[in-house]
mmCIF file of C-alpha atoms in Angstrom:
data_model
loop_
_atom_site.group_PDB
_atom_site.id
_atom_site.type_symbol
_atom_site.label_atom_id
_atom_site.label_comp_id
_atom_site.label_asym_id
_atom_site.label_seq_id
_atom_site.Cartn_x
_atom_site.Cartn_y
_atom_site.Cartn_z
ATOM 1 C CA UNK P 1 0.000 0.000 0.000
ATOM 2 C CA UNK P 2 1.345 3.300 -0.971
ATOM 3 C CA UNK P 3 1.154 6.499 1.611
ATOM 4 C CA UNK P 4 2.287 9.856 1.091
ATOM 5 C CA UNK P 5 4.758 11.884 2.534
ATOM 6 C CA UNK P 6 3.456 14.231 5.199
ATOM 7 C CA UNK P 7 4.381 17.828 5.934
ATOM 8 C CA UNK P 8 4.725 18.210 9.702
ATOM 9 C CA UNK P 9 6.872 21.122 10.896
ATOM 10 C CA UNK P 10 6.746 23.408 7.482
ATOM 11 C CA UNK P 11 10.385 22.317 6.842
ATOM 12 C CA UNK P 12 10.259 18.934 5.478
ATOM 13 C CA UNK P 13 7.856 16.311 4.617
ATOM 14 C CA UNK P 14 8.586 12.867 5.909
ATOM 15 C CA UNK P 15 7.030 9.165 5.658
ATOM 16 C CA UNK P 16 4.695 9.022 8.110
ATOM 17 C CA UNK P 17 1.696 6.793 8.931
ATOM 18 C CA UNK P 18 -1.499 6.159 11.285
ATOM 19 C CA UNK P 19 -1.819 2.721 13.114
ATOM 20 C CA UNK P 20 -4.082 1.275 14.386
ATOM 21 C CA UNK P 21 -1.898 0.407 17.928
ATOM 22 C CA UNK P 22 -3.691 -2.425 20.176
ATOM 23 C CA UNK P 23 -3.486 -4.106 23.577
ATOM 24 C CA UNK P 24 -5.892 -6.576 25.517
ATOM 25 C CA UNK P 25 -7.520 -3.400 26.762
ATOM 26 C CA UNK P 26 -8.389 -1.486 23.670
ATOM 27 C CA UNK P 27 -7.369 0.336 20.429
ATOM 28 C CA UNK P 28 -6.311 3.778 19.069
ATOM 29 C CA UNK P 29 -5.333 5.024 16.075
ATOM 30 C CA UNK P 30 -1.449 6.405 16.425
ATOM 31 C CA UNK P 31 0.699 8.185 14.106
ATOM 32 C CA UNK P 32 4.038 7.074 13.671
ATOM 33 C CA UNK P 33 7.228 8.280 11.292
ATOM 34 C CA UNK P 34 8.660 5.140 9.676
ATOM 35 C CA UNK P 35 11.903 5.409 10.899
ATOM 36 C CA UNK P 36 14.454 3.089 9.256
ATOM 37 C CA UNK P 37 16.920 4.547 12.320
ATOM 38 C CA UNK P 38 14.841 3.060 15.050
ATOM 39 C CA UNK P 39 15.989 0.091 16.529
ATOM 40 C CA UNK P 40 12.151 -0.626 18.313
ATOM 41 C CA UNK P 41 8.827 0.845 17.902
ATOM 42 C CA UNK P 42 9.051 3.968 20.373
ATOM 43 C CA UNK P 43 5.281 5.030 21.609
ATOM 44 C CA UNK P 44 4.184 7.766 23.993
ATOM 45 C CA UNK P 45 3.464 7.223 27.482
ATOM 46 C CA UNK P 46 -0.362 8.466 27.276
ATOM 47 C CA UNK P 47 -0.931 6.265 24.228
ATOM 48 C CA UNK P 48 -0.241 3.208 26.329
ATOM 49 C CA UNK P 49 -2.603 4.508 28.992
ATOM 50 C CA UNK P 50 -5.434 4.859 26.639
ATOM 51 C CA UNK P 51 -4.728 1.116 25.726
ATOM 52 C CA UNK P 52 -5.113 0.401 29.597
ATOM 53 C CA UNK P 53 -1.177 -0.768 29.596
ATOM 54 C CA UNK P 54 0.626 -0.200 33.259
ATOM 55 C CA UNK P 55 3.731 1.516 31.883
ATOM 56 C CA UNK P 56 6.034 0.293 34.812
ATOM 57 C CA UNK P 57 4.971 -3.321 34.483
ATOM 58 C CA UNK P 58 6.621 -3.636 31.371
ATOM 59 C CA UNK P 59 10.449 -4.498 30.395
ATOM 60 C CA UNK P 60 12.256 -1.507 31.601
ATOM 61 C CA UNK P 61 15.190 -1.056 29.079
ATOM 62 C CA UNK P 62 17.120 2.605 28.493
ATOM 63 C CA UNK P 63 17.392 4.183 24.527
ATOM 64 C CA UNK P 64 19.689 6.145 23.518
ATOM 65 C CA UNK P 65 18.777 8.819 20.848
ATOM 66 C CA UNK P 66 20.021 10.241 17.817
ATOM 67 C CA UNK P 67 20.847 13.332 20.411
ATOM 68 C CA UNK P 68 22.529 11.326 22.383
ATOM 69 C CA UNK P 69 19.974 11.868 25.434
ATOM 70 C CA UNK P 70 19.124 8.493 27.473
ATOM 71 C CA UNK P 71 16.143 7.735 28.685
ATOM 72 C CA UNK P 72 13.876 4.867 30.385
ATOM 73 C CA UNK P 73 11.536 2.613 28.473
ATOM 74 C CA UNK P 74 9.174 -0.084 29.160
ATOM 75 C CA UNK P 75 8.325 -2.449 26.796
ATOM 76 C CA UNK P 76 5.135 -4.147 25.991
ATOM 77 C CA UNK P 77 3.196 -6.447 23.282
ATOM 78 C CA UNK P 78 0.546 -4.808 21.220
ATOM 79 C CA UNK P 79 -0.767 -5.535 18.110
ATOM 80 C CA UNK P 80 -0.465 -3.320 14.869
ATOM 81 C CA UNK P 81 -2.845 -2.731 11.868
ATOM 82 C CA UNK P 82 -1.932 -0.748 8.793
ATOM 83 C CA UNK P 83 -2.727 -1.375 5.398
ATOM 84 C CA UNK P 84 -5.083 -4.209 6.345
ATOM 85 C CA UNK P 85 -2.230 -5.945 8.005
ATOM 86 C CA UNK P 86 -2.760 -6.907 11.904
ATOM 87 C CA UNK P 87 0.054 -8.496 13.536
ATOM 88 C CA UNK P 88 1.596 -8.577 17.223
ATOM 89 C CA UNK P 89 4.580 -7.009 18.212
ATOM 90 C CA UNK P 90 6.638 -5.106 20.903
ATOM 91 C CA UNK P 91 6.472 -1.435 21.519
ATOM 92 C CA UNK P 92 8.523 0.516 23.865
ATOM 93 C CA UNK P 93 6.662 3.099 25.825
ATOM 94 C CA UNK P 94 8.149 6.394 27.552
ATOM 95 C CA UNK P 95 6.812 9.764 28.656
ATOM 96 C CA UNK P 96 9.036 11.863 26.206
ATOM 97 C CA UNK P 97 7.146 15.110 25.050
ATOM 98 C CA UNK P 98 7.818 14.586 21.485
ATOM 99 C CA UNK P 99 5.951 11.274 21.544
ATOM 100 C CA UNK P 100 3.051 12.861 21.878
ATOM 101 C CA UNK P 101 3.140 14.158 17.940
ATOM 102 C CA UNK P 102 4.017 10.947 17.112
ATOM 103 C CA UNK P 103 5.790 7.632 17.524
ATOM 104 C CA UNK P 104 8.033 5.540 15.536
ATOM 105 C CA UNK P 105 7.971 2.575 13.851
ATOM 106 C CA UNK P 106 11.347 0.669 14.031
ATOM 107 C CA UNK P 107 13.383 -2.199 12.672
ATOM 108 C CA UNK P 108 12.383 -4.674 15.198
ATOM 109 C CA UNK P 109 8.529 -5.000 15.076
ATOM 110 C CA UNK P 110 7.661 -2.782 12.481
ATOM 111 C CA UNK P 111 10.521 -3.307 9.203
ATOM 112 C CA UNK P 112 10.683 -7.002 9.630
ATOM 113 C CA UNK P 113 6.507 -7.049 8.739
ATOM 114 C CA UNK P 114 7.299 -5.590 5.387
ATOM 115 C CA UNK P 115 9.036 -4.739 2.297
ATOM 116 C CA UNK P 116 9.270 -1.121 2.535
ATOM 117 C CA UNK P 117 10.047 1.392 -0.515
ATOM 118 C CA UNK P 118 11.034 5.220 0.251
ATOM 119 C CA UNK P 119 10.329 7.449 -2.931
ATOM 120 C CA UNK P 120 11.863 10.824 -1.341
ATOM 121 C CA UNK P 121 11.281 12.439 -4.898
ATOM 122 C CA UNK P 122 7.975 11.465 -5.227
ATOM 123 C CA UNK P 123 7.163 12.202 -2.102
ATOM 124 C CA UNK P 124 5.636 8.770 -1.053
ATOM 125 C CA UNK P 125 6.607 5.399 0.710
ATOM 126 C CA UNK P 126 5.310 1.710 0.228
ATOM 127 C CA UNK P 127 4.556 -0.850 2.839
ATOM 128 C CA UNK P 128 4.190 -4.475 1.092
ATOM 129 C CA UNK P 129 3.778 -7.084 3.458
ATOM 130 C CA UNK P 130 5.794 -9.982 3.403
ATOM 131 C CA UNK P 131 5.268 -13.696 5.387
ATOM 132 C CA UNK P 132 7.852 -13.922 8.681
#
């Protein structure tokens, strides 16, 4: 499925998507910058409240950023849907202001779920799903 580039912060337009982020608890749709840099998906604190997920009972790990900045994690399973596709994964949750505009989809949980084709000049991505 093909998306289009989005214009966020008047500078630069940039492949992001919505989700459709799940836990036992609930759903919500999410947006999320398909971020070939990102090691995990990387969600905001108050999106895993809304899915009724207890941030501090997940697996506590620290992430680095591109900044350099650390800070703490906690990682849970949640399901993903996008372009028809539903499948379970990991997601690590934080309270990190810029979360709150949006998450990102990473290597681990997101990349390995497709086949995915940046067209900078065109201004649009593709996700094709592949079987893992």
């Amino acid at each position: 499925m093909k998306f289009e580039y989005t214009l966020l912060d008047r500078a630069f337009k940039r492949p992001y998507a919505t989700l459709q982020v799940g836990s036992a608890k609930g759903s919500r749709k999410y947006k999320v910058l398909i971020d070939s840099g990102a090691d995990v998906n990387v969600f905001s604190a108050s999106l895993a409240d809304r899915l009724g997920i207890v941030l501090e009972e997940g697996e506590l790990m620290s992430v680095r950023g591109a900044t350099g900045a650390e800070a703490t994690f906690y990682k849970h399973p949640i399901s993903i849907t996008v372009a028809g596709i539903t499948f379970e994964t990991r997601a690590a949750f934080a309270d990190v202001p810029h979360l709150e505009l949006a998450g990102l989809a990473g290597q681990e949980g997101f990349f390995e779920h497709f086949l995915i084709t940046f067209d900078a000049e065109n201004g649009e991505f593709e996700l094709a799903p592949k079987r893992i």
